[in-house]
Each structure stands twice: as structure tokens, then as C-alpha cells.
Coordinates of C-alpha atoms and ligand atoms in Angstrom, one line a residue:
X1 CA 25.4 -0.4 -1.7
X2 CA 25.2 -2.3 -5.2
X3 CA 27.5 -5.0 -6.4
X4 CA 26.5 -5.3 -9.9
X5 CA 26.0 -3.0 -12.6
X6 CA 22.8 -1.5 -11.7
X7 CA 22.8 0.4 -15.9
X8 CA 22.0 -2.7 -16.7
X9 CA 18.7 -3.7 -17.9
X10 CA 18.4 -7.1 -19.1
X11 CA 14.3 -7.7 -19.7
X12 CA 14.2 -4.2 -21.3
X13 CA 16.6 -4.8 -23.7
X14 CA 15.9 -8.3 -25.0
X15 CA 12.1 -7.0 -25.2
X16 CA 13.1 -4.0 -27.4
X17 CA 15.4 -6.3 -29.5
X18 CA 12.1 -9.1 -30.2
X19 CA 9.6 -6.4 -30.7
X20 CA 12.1 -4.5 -33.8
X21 CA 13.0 -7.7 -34.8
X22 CA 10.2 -8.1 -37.3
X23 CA 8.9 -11.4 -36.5
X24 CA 6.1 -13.5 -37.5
X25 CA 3.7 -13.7 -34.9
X26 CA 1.8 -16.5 -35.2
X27 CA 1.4 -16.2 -31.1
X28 CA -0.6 -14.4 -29.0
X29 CA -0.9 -11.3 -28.4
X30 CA -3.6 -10.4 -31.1
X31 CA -2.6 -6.7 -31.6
X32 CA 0.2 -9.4 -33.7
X33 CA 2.8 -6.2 -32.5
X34 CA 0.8 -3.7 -33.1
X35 CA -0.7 -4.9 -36.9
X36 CA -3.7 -3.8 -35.8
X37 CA -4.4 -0.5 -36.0
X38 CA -7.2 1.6 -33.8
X39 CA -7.2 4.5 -32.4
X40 CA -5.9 3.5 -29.1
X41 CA -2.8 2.5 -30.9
X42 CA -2.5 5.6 -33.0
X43 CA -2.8 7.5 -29.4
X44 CA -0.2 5.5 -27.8
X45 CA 2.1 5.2 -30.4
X46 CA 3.4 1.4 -32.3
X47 CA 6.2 1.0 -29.4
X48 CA 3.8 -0.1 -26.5
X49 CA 2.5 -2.7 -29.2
X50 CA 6.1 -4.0 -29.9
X51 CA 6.9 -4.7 -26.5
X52 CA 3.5 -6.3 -25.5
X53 CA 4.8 -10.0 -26.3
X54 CA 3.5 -13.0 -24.4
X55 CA 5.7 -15.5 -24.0
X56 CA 8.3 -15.3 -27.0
X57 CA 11.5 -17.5 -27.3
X58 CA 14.3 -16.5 -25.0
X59 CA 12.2 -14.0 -23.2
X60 CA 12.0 -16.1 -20.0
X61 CA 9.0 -16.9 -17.9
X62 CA 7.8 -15.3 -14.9
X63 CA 6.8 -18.5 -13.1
X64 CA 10.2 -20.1 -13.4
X65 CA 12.8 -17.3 -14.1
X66 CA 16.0 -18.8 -15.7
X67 CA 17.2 -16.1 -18.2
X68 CA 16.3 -12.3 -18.6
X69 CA 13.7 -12.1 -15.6
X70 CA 16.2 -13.9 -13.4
X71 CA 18.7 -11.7 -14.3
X72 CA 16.7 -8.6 -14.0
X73 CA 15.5 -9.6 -10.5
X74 CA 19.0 -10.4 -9.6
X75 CA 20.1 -6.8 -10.3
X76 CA 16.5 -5.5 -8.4
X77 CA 17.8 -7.6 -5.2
X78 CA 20.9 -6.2 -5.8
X79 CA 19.4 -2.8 -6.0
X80 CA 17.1 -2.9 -3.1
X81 CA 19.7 -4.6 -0.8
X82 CA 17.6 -8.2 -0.4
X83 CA 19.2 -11.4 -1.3
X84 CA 15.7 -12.1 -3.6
X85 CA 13.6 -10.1 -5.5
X86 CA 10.3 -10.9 -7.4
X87 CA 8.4 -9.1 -10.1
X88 CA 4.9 -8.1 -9.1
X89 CA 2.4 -7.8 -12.3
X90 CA -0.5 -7.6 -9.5
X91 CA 0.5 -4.6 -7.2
X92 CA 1.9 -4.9 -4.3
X93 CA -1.6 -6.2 -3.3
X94 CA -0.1 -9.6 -4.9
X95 CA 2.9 -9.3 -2.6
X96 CA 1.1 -8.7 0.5
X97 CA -1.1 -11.8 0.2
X98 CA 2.0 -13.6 -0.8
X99 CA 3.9 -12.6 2.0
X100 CA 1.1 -13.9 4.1
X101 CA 0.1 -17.2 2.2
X102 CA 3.7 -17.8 2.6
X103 CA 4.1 -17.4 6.2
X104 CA 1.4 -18.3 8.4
X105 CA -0.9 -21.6 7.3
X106 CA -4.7 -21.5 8.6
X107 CA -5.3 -21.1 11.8
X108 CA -1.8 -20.0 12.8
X109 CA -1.3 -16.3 14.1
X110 CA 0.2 -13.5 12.4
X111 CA 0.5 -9.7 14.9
X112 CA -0.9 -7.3 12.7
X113 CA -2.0 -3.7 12.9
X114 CA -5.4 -3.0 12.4
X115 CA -4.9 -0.3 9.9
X116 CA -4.0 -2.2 7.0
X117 CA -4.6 -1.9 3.6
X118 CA -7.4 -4.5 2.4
X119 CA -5.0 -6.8 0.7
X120 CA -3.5 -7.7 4.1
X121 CA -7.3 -8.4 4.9
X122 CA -7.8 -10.3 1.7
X123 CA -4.2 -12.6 2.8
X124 CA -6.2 -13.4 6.1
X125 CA -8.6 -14.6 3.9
X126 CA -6.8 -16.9 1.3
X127 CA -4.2 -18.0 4.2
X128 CA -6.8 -18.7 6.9
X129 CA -4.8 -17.0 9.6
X130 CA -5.8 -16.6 12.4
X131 CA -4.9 -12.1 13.0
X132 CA -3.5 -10.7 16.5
X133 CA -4.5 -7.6 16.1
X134 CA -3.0 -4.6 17.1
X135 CA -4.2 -1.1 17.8
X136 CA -1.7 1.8 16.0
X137 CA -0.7 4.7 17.9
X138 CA -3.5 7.2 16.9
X139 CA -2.8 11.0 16.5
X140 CA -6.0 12.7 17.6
X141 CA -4.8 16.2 16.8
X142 CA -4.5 15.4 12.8
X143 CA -7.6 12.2 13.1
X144 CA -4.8 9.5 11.1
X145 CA -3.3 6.0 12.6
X146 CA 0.2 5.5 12.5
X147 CA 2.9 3.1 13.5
X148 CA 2.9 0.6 16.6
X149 CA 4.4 0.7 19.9
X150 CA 7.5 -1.4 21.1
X151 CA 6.4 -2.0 24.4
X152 CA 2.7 -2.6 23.4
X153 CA 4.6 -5.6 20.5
X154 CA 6.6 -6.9 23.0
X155 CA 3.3 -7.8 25.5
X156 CA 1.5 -9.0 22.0
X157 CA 4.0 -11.4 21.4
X158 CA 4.9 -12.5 24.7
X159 CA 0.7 -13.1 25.3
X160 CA 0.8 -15.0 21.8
X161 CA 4.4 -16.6 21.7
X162 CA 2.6 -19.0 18.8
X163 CA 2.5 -17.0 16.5
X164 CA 4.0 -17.3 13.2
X165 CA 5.1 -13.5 11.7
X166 CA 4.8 -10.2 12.6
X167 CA 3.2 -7.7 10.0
X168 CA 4.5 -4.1 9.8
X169 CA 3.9 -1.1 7.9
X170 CA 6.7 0.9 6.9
X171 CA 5.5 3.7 6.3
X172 CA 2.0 4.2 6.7
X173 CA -0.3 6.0 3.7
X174 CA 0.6 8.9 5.3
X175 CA 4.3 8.8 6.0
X176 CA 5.3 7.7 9.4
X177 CA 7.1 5.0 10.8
X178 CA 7.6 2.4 13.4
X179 CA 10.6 1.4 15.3
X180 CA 11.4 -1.2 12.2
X181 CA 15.2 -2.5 13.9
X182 CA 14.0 -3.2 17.0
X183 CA 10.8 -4.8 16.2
X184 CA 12.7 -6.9 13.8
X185 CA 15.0 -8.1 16.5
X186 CA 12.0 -8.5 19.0
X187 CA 10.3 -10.4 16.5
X188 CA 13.8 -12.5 15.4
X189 CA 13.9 -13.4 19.5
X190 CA 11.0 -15.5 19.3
X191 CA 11.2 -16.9 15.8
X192 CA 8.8 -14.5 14.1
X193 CA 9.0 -13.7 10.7
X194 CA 8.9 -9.9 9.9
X195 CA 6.7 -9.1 6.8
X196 CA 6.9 -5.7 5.7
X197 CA 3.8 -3.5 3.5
X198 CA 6.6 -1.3 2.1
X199 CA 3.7 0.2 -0.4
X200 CA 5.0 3.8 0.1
X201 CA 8.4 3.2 1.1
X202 CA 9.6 1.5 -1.9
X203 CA 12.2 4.3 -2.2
X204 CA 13.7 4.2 1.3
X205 CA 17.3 2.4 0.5
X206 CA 18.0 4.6 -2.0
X207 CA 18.5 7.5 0.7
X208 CA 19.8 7.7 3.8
X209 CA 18.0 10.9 4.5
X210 CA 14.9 8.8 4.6
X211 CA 13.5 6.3 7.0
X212 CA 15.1 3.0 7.2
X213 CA 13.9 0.4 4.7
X214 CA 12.3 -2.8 5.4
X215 CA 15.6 -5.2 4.0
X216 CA 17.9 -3.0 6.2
X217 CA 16.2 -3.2 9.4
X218 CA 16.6 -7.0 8.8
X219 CA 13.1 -7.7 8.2
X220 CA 12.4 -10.8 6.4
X221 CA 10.3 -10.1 3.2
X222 CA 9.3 -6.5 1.9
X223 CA 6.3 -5.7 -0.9
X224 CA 7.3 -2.4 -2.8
X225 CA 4.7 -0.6 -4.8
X226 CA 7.6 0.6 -7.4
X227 CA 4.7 2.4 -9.5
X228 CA 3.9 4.3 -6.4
X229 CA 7.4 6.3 -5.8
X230 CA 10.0 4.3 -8.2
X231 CA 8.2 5.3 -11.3
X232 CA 7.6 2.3 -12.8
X233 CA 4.0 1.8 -14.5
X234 CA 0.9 1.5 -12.4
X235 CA 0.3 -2.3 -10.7
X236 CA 3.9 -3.0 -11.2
X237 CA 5.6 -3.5 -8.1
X238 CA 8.4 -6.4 -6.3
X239 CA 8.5 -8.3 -3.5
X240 CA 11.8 -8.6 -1.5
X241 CA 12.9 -11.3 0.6
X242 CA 16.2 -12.3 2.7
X243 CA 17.2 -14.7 5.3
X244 CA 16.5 -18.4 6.0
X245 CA 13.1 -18.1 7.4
X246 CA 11.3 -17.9 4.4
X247 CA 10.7 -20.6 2.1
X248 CA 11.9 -19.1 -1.2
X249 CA 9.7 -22.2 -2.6
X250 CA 6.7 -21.7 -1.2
X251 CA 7.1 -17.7 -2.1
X252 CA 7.3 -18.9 -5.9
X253 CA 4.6 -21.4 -5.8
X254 CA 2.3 -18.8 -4.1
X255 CA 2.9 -16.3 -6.7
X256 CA 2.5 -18.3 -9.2
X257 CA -1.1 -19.0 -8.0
X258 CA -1.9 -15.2 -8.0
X259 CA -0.4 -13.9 -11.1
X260 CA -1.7 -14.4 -14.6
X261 CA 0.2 -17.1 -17.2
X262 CA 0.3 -13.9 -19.5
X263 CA 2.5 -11.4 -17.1
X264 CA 2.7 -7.8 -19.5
X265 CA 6.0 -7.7 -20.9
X266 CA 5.8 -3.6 -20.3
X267 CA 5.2 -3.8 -17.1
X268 CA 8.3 -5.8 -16.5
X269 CA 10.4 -3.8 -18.6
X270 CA 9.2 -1.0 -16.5
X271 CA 10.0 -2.6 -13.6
X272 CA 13.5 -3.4 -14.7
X273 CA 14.1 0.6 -16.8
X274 CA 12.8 2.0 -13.0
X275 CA 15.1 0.0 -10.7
X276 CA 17.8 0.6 -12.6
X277 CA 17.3 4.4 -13.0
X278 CA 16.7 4.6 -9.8
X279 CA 20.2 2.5 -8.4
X280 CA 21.6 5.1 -11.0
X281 CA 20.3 8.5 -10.4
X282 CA 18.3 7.9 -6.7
X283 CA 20.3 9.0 -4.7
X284 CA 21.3 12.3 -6.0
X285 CA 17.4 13.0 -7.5
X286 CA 15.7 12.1 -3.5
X287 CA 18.1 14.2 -2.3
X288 CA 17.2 17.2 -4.1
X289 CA 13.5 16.3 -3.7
X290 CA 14.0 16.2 -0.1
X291 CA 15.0 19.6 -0.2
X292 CA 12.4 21.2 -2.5
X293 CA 10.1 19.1 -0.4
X294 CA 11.4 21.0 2.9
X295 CA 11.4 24.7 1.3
X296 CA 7.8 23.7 0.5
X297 CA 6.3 22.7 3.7
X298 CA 8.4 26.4 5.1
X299 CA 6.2 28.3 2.3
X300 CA 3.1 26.5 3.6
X301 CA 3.6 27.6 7.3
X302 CA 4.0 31.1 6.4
X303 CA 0.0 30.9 5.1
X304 CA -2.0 32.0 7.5
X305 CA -5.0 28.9 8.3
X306 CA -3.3 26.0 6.6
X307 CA -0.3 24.1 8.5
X308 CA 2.0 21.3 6.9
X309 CA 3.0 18.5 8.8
X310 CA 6.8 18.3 9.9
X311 CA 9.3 15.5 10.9
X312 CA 9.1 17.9 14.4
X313 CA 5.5 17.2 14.7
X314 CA 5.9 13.6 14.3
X315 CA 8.9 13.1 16.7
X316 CA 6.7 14.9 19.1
X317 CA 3.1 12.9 18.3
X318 CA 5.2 9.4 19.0
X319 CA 6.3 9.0 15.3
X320 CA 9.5 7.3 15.1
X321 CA 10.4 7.9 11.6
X322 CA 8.4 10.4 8.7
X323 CA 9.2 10.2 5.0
X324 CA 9.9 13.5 4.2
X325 CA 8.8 13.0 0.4
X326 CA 5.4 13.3 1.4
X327 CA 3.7 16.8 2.3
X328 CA 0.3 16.2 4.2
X329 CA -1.6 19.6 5.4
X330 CA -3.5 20.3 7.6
X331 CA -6.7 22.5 6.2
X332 CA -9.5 22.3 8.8
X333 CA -8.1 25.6 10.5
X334 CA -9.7 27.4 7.7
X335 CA -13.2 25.8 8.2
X336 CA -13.2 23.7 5.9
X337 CA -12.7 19.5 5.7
X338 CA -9.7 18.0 3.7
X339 CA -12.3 16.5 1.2
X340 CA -13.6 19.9 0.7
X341 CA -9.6 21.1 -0.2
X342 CA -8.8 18.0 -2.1
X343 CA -12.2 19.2 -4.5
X344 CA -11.3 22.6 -4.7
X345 CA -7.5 22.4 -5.6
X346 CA -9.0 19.7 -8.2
X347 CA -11.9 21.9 -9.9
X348 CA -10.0 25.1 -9.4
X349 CA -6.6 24.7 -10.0
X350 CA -6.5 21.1 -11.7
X351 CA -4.2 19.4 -8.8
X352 CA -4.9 15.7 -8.2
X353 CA -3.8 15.0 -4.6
X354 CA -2.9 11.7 -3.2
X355 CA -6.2 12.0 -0.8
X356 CA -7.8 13.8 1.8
X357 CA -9.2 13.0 5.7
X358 CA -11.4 15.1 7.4
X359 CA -8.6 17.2 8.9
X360 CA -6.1 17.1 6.1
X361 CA -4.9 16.4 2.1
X362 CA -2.0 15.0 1.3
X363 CA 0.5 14.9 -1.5
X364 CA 2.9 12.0 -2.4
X365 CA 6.0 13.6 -4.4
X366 CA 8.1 11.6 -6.1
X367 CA 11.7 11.9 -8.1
X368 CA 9.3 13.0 -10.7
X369 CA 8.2 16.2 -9.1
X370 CA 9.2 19.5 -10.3
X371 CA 9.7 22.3 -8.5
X372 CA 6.8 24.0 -10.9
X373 CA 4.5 21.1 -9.4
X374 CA 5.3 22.6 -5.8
X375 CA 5.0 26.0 -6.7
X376 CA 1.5 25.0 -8.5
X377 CA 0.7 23.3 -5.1
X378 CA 1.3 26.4 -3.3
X379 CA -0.3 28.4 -5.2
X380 CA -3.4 26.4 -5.2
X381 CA -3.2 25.9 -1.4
X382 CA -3.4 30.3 -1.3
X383 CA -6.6 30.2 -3.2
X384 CA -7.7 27.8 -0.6
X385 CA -7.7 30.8 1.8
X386 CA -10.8 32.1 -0.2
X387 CA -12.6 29.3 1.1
X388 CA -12.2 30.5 4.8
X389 CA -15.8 29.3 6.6
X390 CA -16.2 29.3 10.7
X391 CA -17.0 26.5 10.8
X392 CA -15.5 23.9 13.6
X393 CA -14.2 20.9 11.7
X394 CA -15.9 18.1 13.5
X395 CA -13.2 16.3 15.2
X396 CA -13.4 13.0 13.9
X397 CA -11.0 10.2 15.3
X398 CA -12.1 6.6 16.3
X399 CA -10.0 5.0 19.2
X400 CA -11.3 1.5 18.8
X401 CA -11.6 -0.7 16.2
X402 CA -14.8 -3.2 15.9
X403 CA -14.7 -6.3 18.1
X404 CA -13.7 -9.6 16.0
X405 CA -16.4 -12.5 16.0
X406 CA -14.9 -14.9 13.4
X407 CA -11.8 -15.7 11.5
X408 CA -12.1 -13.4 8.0
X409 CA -11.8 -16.6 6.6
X410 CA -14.8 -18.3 8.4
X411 CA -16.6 -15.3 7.9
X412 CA -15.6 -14.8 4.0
X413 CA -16.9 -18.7 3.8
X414 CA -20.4 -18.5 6.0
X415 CA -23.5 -18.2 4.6
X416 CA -24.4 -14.4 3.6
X417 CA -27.3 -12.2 3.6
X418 CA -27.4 -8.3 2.8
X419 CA -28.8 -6.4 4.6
X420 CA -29.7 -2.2 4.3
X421 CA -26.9 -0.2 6.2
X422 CA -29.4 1.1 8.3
X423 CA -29.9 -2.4 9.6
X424 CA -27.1 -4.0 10.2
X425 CA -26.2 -2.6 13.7
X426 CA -24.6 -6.1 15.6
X427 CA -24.5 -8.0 12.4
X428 CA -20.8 -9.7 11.7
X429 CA -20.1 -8.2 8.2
X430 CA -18.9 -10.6 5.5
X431 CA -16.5 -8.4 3.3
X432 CA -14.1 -5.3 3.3
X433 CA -15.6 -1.5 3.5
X434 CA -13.2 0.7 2.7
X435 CA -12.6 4.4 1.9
X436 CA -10.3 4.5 -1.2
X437 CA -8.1 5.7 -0.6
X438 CA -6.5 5.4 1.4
X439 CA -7.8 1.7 1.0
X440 CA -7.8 0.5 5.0
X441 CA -11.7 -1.7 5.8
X442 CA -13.5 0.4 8.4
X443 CA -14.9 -3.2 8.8
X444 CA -13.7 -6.8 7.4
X445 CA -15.3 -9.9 7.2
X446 CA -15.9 -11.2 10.9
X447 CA -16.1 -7.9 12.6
X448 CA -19.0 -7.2 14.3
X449 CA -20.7 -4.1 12.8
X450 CA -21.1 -1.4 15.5
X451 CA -22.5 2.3 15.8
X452 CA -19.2 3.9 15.1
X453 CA -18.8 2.1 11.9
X454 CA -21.9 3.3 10.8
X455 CA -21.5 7.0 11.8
X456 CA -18.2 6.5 9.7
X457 CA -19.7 5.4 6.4
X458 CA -22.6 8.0 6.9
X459 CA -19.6 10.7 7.0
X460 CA -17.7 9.5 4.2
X461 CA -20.6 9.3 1.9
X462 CA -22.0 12.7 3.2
X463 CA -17.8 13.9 2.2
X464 CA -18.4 11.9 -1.4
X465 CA -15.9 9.6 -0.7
X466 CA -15.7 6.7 -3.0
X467 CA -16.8 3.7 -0.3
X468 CA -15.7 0.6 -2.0
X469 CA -17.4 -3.0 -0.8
X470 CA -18.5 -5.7 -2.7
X471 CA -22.4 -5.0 -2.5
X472 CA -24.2 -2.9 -4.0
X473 CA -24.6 0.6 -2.6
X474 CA -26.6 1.0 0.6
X475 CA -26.3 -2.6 1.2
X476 CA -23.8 -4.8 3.1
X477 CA -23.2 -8.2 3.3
X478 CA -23.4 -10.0 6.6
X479 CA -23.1 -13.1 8.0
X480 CA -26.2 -15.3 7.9
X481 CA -25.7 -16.7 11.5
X482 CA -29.4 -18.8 11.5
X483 CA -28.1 -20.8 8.7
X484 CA -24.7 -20.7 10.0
X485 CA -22.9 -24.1 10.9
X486 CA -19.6 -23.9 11.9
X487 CA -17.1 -26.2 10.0
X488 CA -15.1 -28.0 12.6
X489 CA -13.0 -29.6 10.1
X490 CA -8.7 -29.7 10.2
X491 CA -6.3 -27.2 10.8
X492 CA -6.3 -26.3 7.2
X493 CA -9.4 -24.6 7.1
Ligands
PLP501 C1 -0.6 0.9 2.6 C2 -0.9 0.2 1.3 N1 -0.5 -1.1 1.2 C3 -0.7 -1.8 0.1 C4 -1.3 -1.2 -1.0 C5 -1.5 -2.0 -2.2 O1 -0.6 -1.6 -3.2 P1 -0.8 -1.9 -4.8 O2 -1.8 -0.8 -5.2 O3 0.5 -1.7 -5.4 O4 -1.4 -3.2 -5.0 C6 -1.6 0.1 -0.9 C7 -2.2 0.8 -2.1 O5 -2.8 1.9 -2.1 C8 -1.4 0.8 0.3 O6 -1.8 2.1 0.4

């Protein structure tokens, strides 16, 4: 429950009064408030150029908050129900790694589930950590990973009593849960910090019809994508923190080495206009959406061929939790693959879904979704039916996960070579490959490159999934292990 006065929006305001203030600016920005004119501006209107200051007199700075940030992040801790709260120009991909530079140092373990997004990957990297990983509980019937298992933490940690955090994600792309409280309280037992990828949940405290969130299940720091289901602008997002275990310090220094000198003032004001509408009218708006969201999944399972997911389902598939603001359905009973749905609704109907898997499509809903949105969805989900093929949907779920050979780190800093897909059966790849979205590496840099990972990307290309790497296409980059000498040097490598 807030304390302060959650109307409030301090950054907002002061922005709104510099950019109508008619200044001289004689800074940066070179738009000079929007003196330039173009037809980008004429499109957007001269507002956005008002706001977009840099770093303007009694506007604060986002390195070293003392004024208007600080007090806007005040009221977004107060909001979220953490004790700190930090502004996030770089996604919640910027809280992730700072979660992780922040908590474990090179070397040192962090438990972490293998289906994370890449910028858990990409903290591995920068920390040096040394990753514990562990296998999600994977639902075969539907061919998506979701939470972890209690018991299978509690024999992780006791096997690795060294290690330094936990990492948890809460929920998953897809909406389901993990027993947050008690792993939380596992993790407290032997000193662990609990860092939470909150990307999708970012709206849990503001219900209590929705899964627990990340600050009330005691976990120590929380990254929120608040452009994903807050409603702020895209890349905005805040990282949440409580407790004495982390160093509120090191959090700052370590976001101040990821994030830009010239933070976008309209993202922050965004930041600030969404928490607060959200402490405002969240409550009453997720509540209603939960609703529309549950008379739309009924509508769904009346149409013969096409099933949507419920909480039911999840309970019984070892879910704990599901966020019930998400609708994910099932499609392959009508013969065709999710990617095949998640084109059609697009070219036929002009619905963007969140993003298909072999067996299913899924849409995110937000306290921005009408019911006229749903009833478009529907709708579009009957002209599926036309579709109808006999085919068998190839069932397509891996169990394992490639075996580690290297650090990512180690790997990410050994010599390279690329190498034709085709040919890099046994080689230790070098960098992320990843399906986006949802954004999780089939493979990450020290993994050793094995048939099922090339039977994956063959399918996802063949499905015209955008396969993202940092090579060019048909290529990957692998680890040069003739030339490779491995640097024994101190623990801080
Ligand atoms: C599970 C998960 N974690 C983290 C992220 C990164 O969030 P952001 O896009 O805000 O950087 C994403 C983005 O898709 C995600 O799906």
C-alpha cells in the first residue's frame, strides 16, 4: 500500500515547466526545443521536442539523483512497494546486467535458469560469473519452459552452498510462475541474494488477483520492464531493490557504467506519468482487464480446434502461479504451427501478437486493452478456422539444454573463428543465438554446439523466425580452441 502521494509527478512536471518556459538553449539538444523543423517533428508534434532537454538547471541528474529524479524514484519505490527504485533508460536489459554485475564478482556462482532472456547471458558476461544452471520445468504438451522446482533449488544450493544469488524469473514470457516466497526464504537461509527478471510482471503489486511480485515475496532486487505492461514508453523500465544485502552503491556505480550521460528526458517523464497512473487507477483498471481477459479465453474454448490456456491448466502442468493478463493459445489442433497463426491474424486481420511457438501464439494485454481489441482477437482467431490443414504439428520440445564448456565470459574473450552452420557440430559457440522473441539463446558463448541446436535453428528459419546472433547469417562464431590459451590470471577475470 502507498504512503505518499502517488498523483504526484515530480520529473514530469518540472520538464513540462523548462520546455514552455521559452529558454535560450545554448545546450544540447540540437533540435534547440524543437527550432528545427522536419518532418519528423511536424509528425510528432513540437511537445516531444520541448521535453527532450539534456541536462538543464534544476532538472537533476540520473547518475546522482538529488532533486526531481530522486523524488520521482522515491514515489516509484513507494509505488512498487521496494525501499529503492531506479530509472532504466536501457530496458530492463540494463537492470538485469545490473542486478548481476552487482551481485556476483567473476568467478563466483549465481543459480540461474537456463531459459533466460540474453541479457541475463550478456550479465554472465560483463560480471564473469561463474552460472549454476538450472533446468525449468518443461510442459511438453504446449513445447514452452517455465518456472523451477523447490526441491530441485533446494539440492542446487545445497550442492553449490558458494554461491552468491539466486536468479528467478517471475513470470516467464509466457506467464507462469515459480514458488517466489519460498525460494526467497530458501535462498535467505543460506545468504543468497534473490534477483528477480520481473520483465513481464512489472504489474503484479498493483493486484492481488495476480501473481505475487518479486518485492513482496521478499526478493532482494526486481528489474520491471514498465513499457512492457505499465505503459510507459518503449526501453523505459526500473529496477527495484530492498534489504541489506545489496550494496545500494555498487547498484548506482554499476548503472552508471551502462546508461548513457544523456538519459531522454521523455522517457523519464514516462516513467514517472506511468507509475503514477498506474498507483492511481491500477488497481481498479487490472481488475477489469482480468475479467475481459477471462470472458475471452471462455469465447476461445467454445471454437472448435483452437484451445486457450487456463490458470487450470497451469495448476495442473506444475505451474505455481499464471498471470492471467496474458492469453496464450493453443493453434496446432487445427494443423497448423503458431508461426503460421501469428502470420495470418497479421496479414489478414492486421493483429500484431506478442509471438508465436510451434504449438501456440500469444497475446500480452495490458490496462490499455479494450474490449474491441478482444473482440478483434476473436474474431481473427474464427477466421483461423479457414486455415484447418491435417497436418500433425511436429511435436517439438527439447529436454536438455547444450552441455557448458567455458565460462561465457572466457568464451566471449577466446579467440574466434566462424564457421558455416552446417559445420559447427561440437564447436563451443562464442555468442548468443536467439529466437526474438521471445529473446532466450538456444546457445551462449561456451556451450558446446550439439545436433539439437542445429535441428532448432534449421526450424526456426524454415518458420521465418527472426534468428538474431551477432554473425552474419548462416554463419556462427565459435571458439578458436587451436589458438586458444587459457588465461589463468586472478579471480577477477
Ligand atoms: C524475460 C525477459 N527478460 C528481460 C527482457 C529484457 O527487457 P527489455 O526489453 O526491457 O530490456 C525481456 C524482453 O523481451 C524478456 O522477455
Amino acid at each position: 500500500m502507498a504512503r505518499l502521494d502517488q498523483t504526484k509527478t515530480p520529473f514530469f512536471d518540472k520538464i513540462k515547466a523548462y520546455g514552455t518556459s521559452g529558454t535560450t538553449a545554448l545546450d544540447v539538444p540540437g533540435h534547440k526545443l524543437g527550432r528545427l523543423d522536419s518532418e519528423f517533428k511536424s509528425f510528432l508534434g513540437e511537445n516531444v521536442f520541448l521535453l527532450d532537454a539534456n541536462a538543464p538547471k534544476g532538472l537533476d541528474n540520473l547518475s546522482k539523483p538529488k532533486g526531481v529524479i530522486k523524488e520521482a524514484q522515491e514515489l516509484a519505490a513507494d509505488a512498487f512497494g521496494a525501499e529503492h527504485a531506479y530509472f532504466l533508460i536501457n530496458g530492463t536489459s540494463q537492470g538485469i546486467i545490473t542486478m548481476i554485475m552487482t551481485a556476483v564478482r567473476a568467478k563466483e556462482k549465481i543459480i540461474i535458469p537456463r531459459n533466460v532472456h540474453k541479457s541475463a547471458i550478456n550479465g554472465l558476461i560483463l560480471s564473469g560469473a561463474m552460472p549454476i544452471f538450472m533446468k525449468p520445468h518443461m510442459d511438453s504438451e504446449l513445447g514452452i519452459a517455465n518456472g523451477i522446482n523447490l526441491s530441485e533449488l533446494r539440492e542446487t544450493i545445497m550442492e553449490n552452498p558458494d554461491a552468491k544469488a539466486v536468479f528467478v524469473i517471475n513470470p516467464t514470457y509466457f506467464g507462469v510462475t515459480s514458488n517466489l516466497k519460498e525460494i526467497v526464504k530458501l535462498a535467505h537461509e543460506y545468504g543468497m541474494l534473490v534477483l528477480v527478471d520481473e520483465a513481464h510482471g512489472a504489474h503484479f503489486g498493483f493486484s492481488d488477483k495476480l501473481p505475487i511480485s518479486a518485492m513482496e515475496a521478499g526478493a532482494d532486487m526486481s528489474a520491471c520492464s514498465i513499457h512492457k505492461t505499465v505503459g510507459s514508453l518503449t526501453q523505459t523500465s526500473i529496477l527495484l531493490t530492498q534489504g541489506n544485502l545489496v550494496d545500494q552503491n555498487r547498484v548506482q556505480s554499476t548503472l552508471n557504467i551502462l546508461q548513457s550521460t544523456s538519459p531522454s528526458s521523455i522517457f523519464m517523464a514516462s516513467l514517472d506519468s506511468a507509475r503514477s497512473y498506474m498507483a492511481v487507477y491500477g488497481k481498479e483498471k487490472l481488475e477489469k482487464l482480468i475479467e475481459m481477459a477471462e470472458d475471452t479465453r471462455k469465447r476461445i474454448n467454445k471454437l472448435k480446434g483452437l484451445r486457450a490456456i487456463t490458470k487450470e491448466y497451469i495448476y495442473n502442468h506444475k505451474g505455481y502461479d499464471y498471470d492471467e493478463t496474458k492469453i496464450m493459445v493453443q493453434v496446432s489442433d487445427l494443423g497448423i504451427t503458431g508461426f503460421d497463426a501469428y502470420n495470418i491474424l497479421s496479414q489478414d486481420c492486421n493483429i500484431q501478437m506478442e509471438l508465436a511457438e510451434t504449438h501456440l501464439i500469444l497475446a500480452v494485454l495490458s490496462i490499455g486493452t479494450t474490449q474491441e481489441d478482444l473482440d478483434k482477437f476473436v474474431e481473427g482467431l474464427k477466421q483461423l478456422r479457414k486455415y484447418k490443414t491435417d497436418k500433425q504439428i511436429r511435436h517439438k520440445i527439447r529436454f536438455t539444454y547444450p552441455d557448458t564448456y567455458e565460462r561465457p565470459r572466457e568464451a566471449y574473450h577466446a579467440p574466434k573463428k566462424y564457421v558455416r552452420v552446417e559445420d559447427a557440430l561440437n564447436e563451443v559457440a562464442a555468442e548468443n543465438i536467439m529466437v526474438y522473441p521471445p529473446g532466450i539463446p538456444l546457445v551462449i558463448p561456451g556451450e558446446i554446439i550439439n545436433e539439437d541446436i542445429l535441428d532448432d535453428l534449421a526450424f526456426y528459419k524454415s518458420q521465418g523466425s527472426t534468428i538474431l546472433s551477432d554473425t552474419e547469417d548462416g554463419y556462427i562464431k565459435v571458439v578458436d580452441k587451436d589458438n586458444w590459451i587459457k588465461y589463468e590470471g586472478d579471480l577477477w577475470n
